[in-house]
mmCIF file of C-alpha atoms in Angstrom:
data_model
loop_
_atom_site.group_PDB
_atom_site.id
_atom_site.type_symbol
_atom_site.label_atom_id
_atom_site.label_comp_id
_atom_site.label_asym_id
_atom_site.label_seq_id
_atom_site.Cartn_x
_atom_site.Cartn_y
_atom_site.Cartn_z
ATOM 1 C CA VAL A 25 0.023 0.008 0.024
ATOM 2 C CA TRP A 26 2.982 2.334 0.410
ATOM 3 C CA ASP A 27 3.261 2.624 -3.365
ATOM 4 C CA LEU A 28 -0.376 3.861 -3.518
ATOM 5 C CA PHE A 29 0.218 6.555 -0.764
ATOM 6 C CA PRO A 30 3.898 7.302 -1.075
ATOM 7 C CA ASP A 31 4.466 10.449 1.004
ATOM 8 C CA ASP A 32 1.234 12.041 2.195
ATOM 9 C CA LYS A 33 -0.538 9.127 3.912
ATOM 10 C CA PHE A 34 0.880 7.241 6.860
ATOM 11 C CA LEU A 35 -0.100 3.750 7.996
ATOM 12 C CA ARG A 36 0.146 2.446 11.565
ATOM 13 C CA PHE A 37 -0.230 -1.131 12.434
ATOM 14 C CA LEU A 38 -1.228 -2.629 15.767
ATOM 15 C CA ALA A 39 -2.066 -6.083 16.960
ATOM 16 C CA PHE A 40 -4.041 -6.899 19.947
ATOM 17 C CA GLY A 41 -4.642 -9.747 22.401
ATOM 18 C CA LYS A 42 -4.461 -9.066 26.080
ATOM 19 C CA SER A 43 -3.014 -5.619 25.203
ATOM 20 C CA ALA A 44 -2.390 -3.579 22.068
ATOM 21 C CA THR A 45 1.035 -4.160 20.474
ATOM 22 C CA VAL A 46 2.416 -1.374 18.323
ATOM 23 C CA LEU A 47 3.875 -2.801 15.121
ATOM 24 C CA SER A 48 4.850 0.483 13.449
ATOM 25 C CA GLY A 49 4.959 4.128 14.193
ATOM 26 C CA TRP A 50 4.300 7.381 12.309
ATOM 27 C CA SER A 51 7.994 7.807 11.421
ATOM 28 C CA PRO A 52 8.659 7.651 7.651
ATOM 29 C CA ALA A 53 11.499 5.168 8.426
ATOM 30 C CA GLU A 54 8.830 2.695 9.691
ATOM 31 C CA GLN A 55 6.487 3.028 6.677
ATOM 32 C CA ASN A 56 7.607 -0.161 4.902
ATOM 33 C CA LEU A 57 6.762 -3.833 4.642
ATOM 34 C CA ALA A 58 10.034 -5.076 6.039
ATOM 35 C CA THR A 59 9.472 -3.318 9.366
ATOM 36 C CA LEU A 60 5.920 -4.700 9.594
ATOM 37 C CA GLN A 61 6.998 -8.264 8.770
ATOM 38 C CA GLU A 62 9.853 -8.155 11.286
ATOM 39 C CA ARG A 63 7.417 -7.076 14.033
ATOM 40 C CA LEU A 64 4.601 -9.428 13.062
ATOM 41 C CA LEU A 65 6.780 -12.498 13.191
ATOM 42 C CA PRO A 66 7.067 -12.879 16.962
ATOM 43 C CA LEU A 67 3.313 -12.584 17.445
ATOM 44 C CA GLY A 68 2.510 -15.919 15.872
ATOM 45 C CA PRO A 69 -0.887 -16.868 14.462
ATOM 46 C CA PRO A 70 -4.056 -14.943 15.470
ATOM 47 C CA SER A 71 -6.301 -16.237 18.225
ATOM 48 C CA ARG A 72 -9.283 -18.293 17.156
ATOM 49 C CA LYS A 73 -11.352 -17.187 20.224
ATOM 50 C CA ARG A 74 -14.474 -15.307 19.332
ATOM 51 C CA ASP A 75 -14.504 -13.373 22.562
ATOM 52 C CA ASP A 76 -11.233 -11.576 21.985
ATOM 53 C CA PRO A 77 -11.590 -8.076 23.453
ATOM 54 C CA VAL A 78 -11.621 -6.106 20.220
ATOM 55 C CA MET A 79 -11.983 -2.830 22.076
ATOM 56 C CA ILE A 80 -8.408 -3.180 23.313
ATOM 57 C CA GLY A 81 -7.170 -2.993 19.790
ATOM 58 C CA LEU A 82 -9.661 -0.228 18.779
ATOM 59 C CA ARG A 83 -8.638 1.903 21.799
ATOM 60 C CA GLY A 84 -5.020 1.391 20.922
ATOM 61 C CA ALA A 85 -5.827 2.452 17.327
ATOM 62 C CA VAL A 86 -7.568 5.671 18.597
ATOM 63 C CA ASP A 87 -4.627 6.409 20.845
ATOM 64 C CA ALA A 88 -2.245 5.964 17.894
ATOM 65 C CA LEU A 89 -4.346 8.356 15.775
ATOM 66 C CA LEU A 90 -4.127 11.044 18.465
ATOM 67 C CA GLU A 91 -0.350 11.087 18.164
ATOM 68 C CA LEU A 92 1.054 13.592 15.737
ATOM 69 C CA THR A 93 3.018 12.553 12.623
ATOM 70 C CA GLU A 94 6.148 14.534 11.786
ATOM 71 C CA THR A 95 4.184 16.463 9.171
ATOM 72 C CA GLN A 96 1.497 17.406 11.687
ATOM 73 C CA GLN A 97 4.213 18.412 14.309
ATOM 74 C CA ALA A 98 5.685 20.819 11.772
ATOM 75 C CA ALA A 99 2.271 22.370 11.138
ATOM 76 C CA VAL A 100 1.138 22.809 14.757
ATOM 77 C CA GLY A 101 -0.377 26.259 15.210
ATOM 78 C CA SER A 102 -1.276 26.504 11.513
ATOM 79 C CA PRO A 103 -4.847 27.314 10.687
ATOM 80 C CA GLY A 104 -6.743 24.392 9.292
ATOM 81 C CA LEU A 105 -4.611 21.693 10.929
ATOM 82 C CA VAL A 106 -7.060 18.741 11.423
ATOM 83 C CA ASN A 107 -6.515 15.213 12.663
ATOM 84 C CA ARG A 108 -8.457 12.576 10.645
ATOM 85 C CA GLY A 109 -7.913 8.877 10.395
ATOM 86 C CA ARG A 110 -9.256 5.513 9.468
ATOM 87 C CA ILE A 111 -9.170 2.363 11.580
ATOM 88 C CA VAL A 112 -9.237 -0.969 9.781
ATOM 89 C CA CYS A 113 -9.795 -3.853 12.126
ATOM 90 C CA PHE A 114 -9.649 -7.544 11.081
ATOM 91 C CA THR A 115 -11.539 -9.670 13.645
ATOM 92 C CA ASN A 116 -13.732 -12.705 14.109
ATOM 93 C CA LEU A 117 -16.426 -10.773 16.025
ATOM 94 C CA LEU A 118 -19.964 -12.089 16.276
ATOM 95 C CA ALA A 119 -22.260 -9.852 14.163
ATOM 96 C CA LYS A 120 -24.565 -9.146 17.096
ATOM 97 C CA LYS A 121 -21.663 -7.421 18.951
ATOM 98 C CA VAL A 122 -20.959 -4.857 16.167
ATOM 99 C CA THR A 123 -23.488 -2.228 17.389
ATOM 100 C CA ALA A 124 -22.141 -2.444 20.968
ATOM 101 C CA ILE A 125 -18.541 -2.028 19.727
ATOM 102 C CA GLU A 126 -19.570 1.002 17.622
ATOM 103 C CA VAL A 127 -21.220 2.616 20.664
ATOM 104 C CA GLU A 128 -18.233 1.888 22.852
ATOM 105 C CA LEU A 129 -15.800 3.244 20.271
ATOM 106 C CA ASN A 130 -17.798 6.467 19.789
ATOM 107 C CA ASP A 131 -17.884 6.913 23.618
ATOM 108 C CA TYR A 132 -14.141 6.460 23.803
ATOM 109 C CA LEU A 133 -13.509 8.940 20.966
ATOM 110 C CA ALA A 134 -15.674 11.548 22.680
ATOM 111 C CA GLU A 135 -13.892 10.858 26.005
ATOM 112 C CA VAL A 136 -10.338 11.356 24.672
ATOM 113 C CA ASN A 137 -11.290 14.410 22.601
ATOM 114 C CA ARG A 138 -12.944 16.013 25.665
ATOM 115 C CA ARG A 139 -9.870 15.261 27.704
ATOM 116 C CA LEU A 140 -7.497 16.786 25.061
ATOM 117 C CA GLU A 141 -9.621 19.875 24.679
ATOM 118 C CA ALA A 142 -9.680 20.369 28.467
ATOM 119 C CA GLU A 143 -5.949 19.682 28.839
ATOM 120 C CA PRO A 144 -4.126 20.043 25.514
ATOM 121 C CA GLU A 145 -0.977 17.995 25.022
ATOM 122 C CA GLU A 146 1.897 19.022 22.752
ATOM 123 C CA SER A 147 2.216 15.654 21.043
ATOM 124 C CA ARG A 148 -1.450 14.817 20.617
ATOM 125 C CA LEU A 149 -4.270 16.386 18.555
ATOM 126 C CA PRO A 150 -7.994 15.717 19.045
ATOM 127 C CA LEU A 151 -9.613 13.763 16.153
ATOM 128 C CA GLN A 152 -12.105 15.575 13.902
ATOM 129 C CA HIS A 153 -13.095 12.482 11.945
ATOM 130 C CA VAL A 154 -12.495 8.749 12.243
ATOM 131 C CA GLU A 155 -13.754 6.128 9.914
ATOM 132 C CA CYS A 156 -13.822 2.594 11.365
ATOM 133 C CA VAL A 157 -13.952 -0.483 9.159
ATOM 134 C CA LEU A 158 -14.446 -3.825 10.783
ATOM 135 C CA ILE A 159 -13.671 -6.731 8.506
ATOM 136 C CA ASN A 160 -15.186 -9.741 10.168
ATOM 137 C CA LEU A 161 -13.422 -12.931 9.147
ATOM 138 C CA LEU A 162 -15.434 -15.907 10.285
ATOM 139 C CA PRO A 163 -14.804 -19.323 8.691
ATOM 140 C CA GLY A 164 -16.832 -19.383 5.436
ATOM 141 C CA VAL A 165 -18.127 -15.879 5.926
ATOM 142 C CA CYS A 166 -16.653 -12.409 5.327
ATOM 143 C CA LEU A 167 -18.681 -9.429 6.619
ATOM 144 C CA LEU A 168 -17.691 -5.807 6.223
ATOM 145 C CA TYR A 169 -18.946 -3.087 8.558
ATOM 146 C CA THR A 170 -18.079 0.616 8.194
ATOM 147 C CA SER A 171 -18.823 3.569 10.424
ATOM 148 C CA ASP A 172 -18.103 7.240 10.160
#
């Protein structure tokens, strides 16, 4: 995907289980397949449990989106600086849990934005827009859910 978005879009990868594991950062030096492969290897295969706490990964993704890229850091204080992002989550979540996850994610986004507006941090920027894509990978079934 780096050949599709060479310089102006950054990708950040996380894996989750009992906690979120950061696989890549916002640094341009980490925006490559070799880094991702190197960091995925020790994790082993994904869990087959259906009750994996997907919110651990989604919260980690939101926290990662709050962190400024080098480009954003250089533009701090500029008018029109906005922080937008997309979370793509591969999971084996039961379909009936999707709405609850969406509500919990929206609540978490509102909470972190309120906190950052009340107590601004130099290295973090509130999120103006987040798109969340859940790609549900169940054996024999592939479901896609998107949310703005």
